[in-house]
mmCIF file of C-alpha atoms in Angstrom:
data_model
loop_
_atom_site.group_PDB
_atom_site.id
_atom_site.type_symbol
_atom_site.label_atom_id
_atom_site.label_comp_id
_atom_site.label_asym_id
_atom_site.label_seq_id
_atom_site.Cartn_x
_atom_site.Cartn_y
_atom_site.Cartn_z
ATOM 1 C CA MET A 1 92.545 78.378 72.056
ATOM 2 C CA THR A 2 88.917 79.332 72.633
ATOM 3 C CA ALA A 3 86.180 76.754 72.994
ATOM 4 C CA PHE A 4 83.937 76.138 69.998
ATOM 5 C CA ASP A 5 80.791 78.279 70.240
ATOM 6 C CA TRP A 6 77.944 75.921 69.353
ATOM 7 C CA HIS A 7 75.568 78.902 69.181
ATOM 8 C CA ALA A 8 77.502 81.012 66.684
ATOM 9 C CA ASP A 9 80.511 79.284 65.093
ATOM 10 C CA ARG A 10 80.179 77.772 61.618
ATOM 11 C CA ILE A 11 79.527 74.033 61.811
ATOM 12 C CA SER A 12 80.836 71.784 59.052
ATOM 13 C CA ARG A 13 80.921 68.039 58.572
ATOM 14 C CA ALA A 14 84.512 68.129 59.868
ATOM 15 C CA THR A 15 83.597 69.902 63.134
ATOM 16 C CA PRO A 16 84.549 67.620 66.040
ATOM 17 C CA ILE A 17 81.970 67.044 68.748
ATOM 18 C CA THR A 18 83.702 68.343 71.852
ATOM 19 C CA LYS A 19 83.006 68.231 75.564
ATOM 20 C CA SER A 20 81.406 71.672 75.207
ATOM 21 C CA TYR A 21 78.829 70.333 72.682
ATOM 22 C CA ARG A 22 75.308 71.728 73.064
ATOM 23 C CA ASN A 23 72.094 71.076 71.136
ATOM 24 C CA THR A 24 71.618 74.625 69.851
ATOM 25 C CA GLN A 25 69.573 76.132 67.046
ATOM 26 C CA ASN A 26 72.826 76.358 65.088
ATOM 27 C CA VAL A 27 73.306 72.595 65.502
ATOM 28 C CA ARG A 28 69.666 71.947 64.593
ATOM 29 C CA ARG A 29 70.106 73.971 61.378
ATOM 30 C CA PHE A 30 73.191 71.905 60.511
ATOM 31 C CA PHE A 31 71.339 68.612 61.007
ATOM 32 C CA LEU A 32 68.282 69.814 59.079
ATOM 33 C CA ASP A 33 70.570 70.784 56.202
ATOM 34 C CA GLN A 34 72.409 67.454 56.291
ATOM 35 C CA CYS A 35 69.546 65.069 57.141
ATOM 36 C CA GLY A 36 66.465 66.794 55.767
ATOM 37 C CA PRO A 37 63.225 68.028 57.319
ATOM 38 C CA ALA A 38 62.520 64.727 59.092
ATOM 39 C CA PHE A 39 65.461 65.330 61.447
ATOM 40 C CA LYS A 40 64.641 65.624 65.133
ATOM 41 C CA PHE A 41 66.575 65.328 68.353
ATOM 42 C CA ASP A 42 65.568 62.442 70.580
ATOM 43 C CA TRP A 43 67.080 61.372 73.895
ATOM 44 C CA PRO A 44 69.015 58.337 72.599
ATOM 45 C CA PHE A 45 70.588 60.361 69.777
ATOM 46 C CA MET A 46 71.450 63.243 72.106
ATOM 47 C CA ALA A 47 73.051 60.803 74.565
ATOM 48 C CA TRP A 48 75.043 59.204 71.733
ATOM 49 C CA LEU A 49 76.282 62.645 70.631
ATOM 50 C CA LYS A 50 77.623 63.329 74.131
ATOM 51 C CA ASP A 51 78.983 59.846 74.964
ATOM 52 C CA GLY A 52 82.597 61.033 74.831
ATOM 53 C CA ALA A 53 83.627 58.982 71.799
ATOM 54 C CA ASP A 54 85.540 60.853 69.097
ATOM 55 C CA LYS A 55 83.190 61.811 66.273
ATOM 56 C CA THR A 56 82.528 64.662 63.884
ATOM 57 C CA MET A 57 79.294 66.382 63.037
ATOM 58 C CA GLY A 58 79.415 64.714 59.614
ATOM 59 C CA GLU A 59 79.675 61.286 61.225
ATOM 60 C CA ALA A 60 76.759 62.205 63.486
ATOM 61 C CA ALA A 61 74.638 63.269 60.501
ATOM 62 C CA ASP A 62 75.504 60.020 58.700
ATOM 63 C CA GLU A 63 74.616 58.014 61.808
ATOM 64 C CA TRP A 64 71.222 59.720 62.039
ATOM 65 C CA ASP A 65 70.660 59.135 58.299
ATOM 66 C CA ASN A 66 71.375 55.421 58.727
ATOM 67 C CA GLY A 67 67.930 55.098 60.307
ATOM 68 C CA ARG A 68 68.967 54.148 63.804
ATOM 69 C CA TRP A 69 67.526 57.357 65.246
ATOM 70 C CA GLY A 70 64.299 59.282 64.862
#
């Protein structure tokens, strides 16, 4: 099995955040689509994304939308 390509592979809400996760333009486009134009990466959110806990991109978008970040 090949590693998920965060630069090119299609990201959906069901995409798991893996150890290979990277904050790419592809990821930024996903979050902008899910969270709106106010979305931005900040250090606490980026650290939370990479904390090793099981989560999906949809859960991450929901977490950002809950107002804890940004």
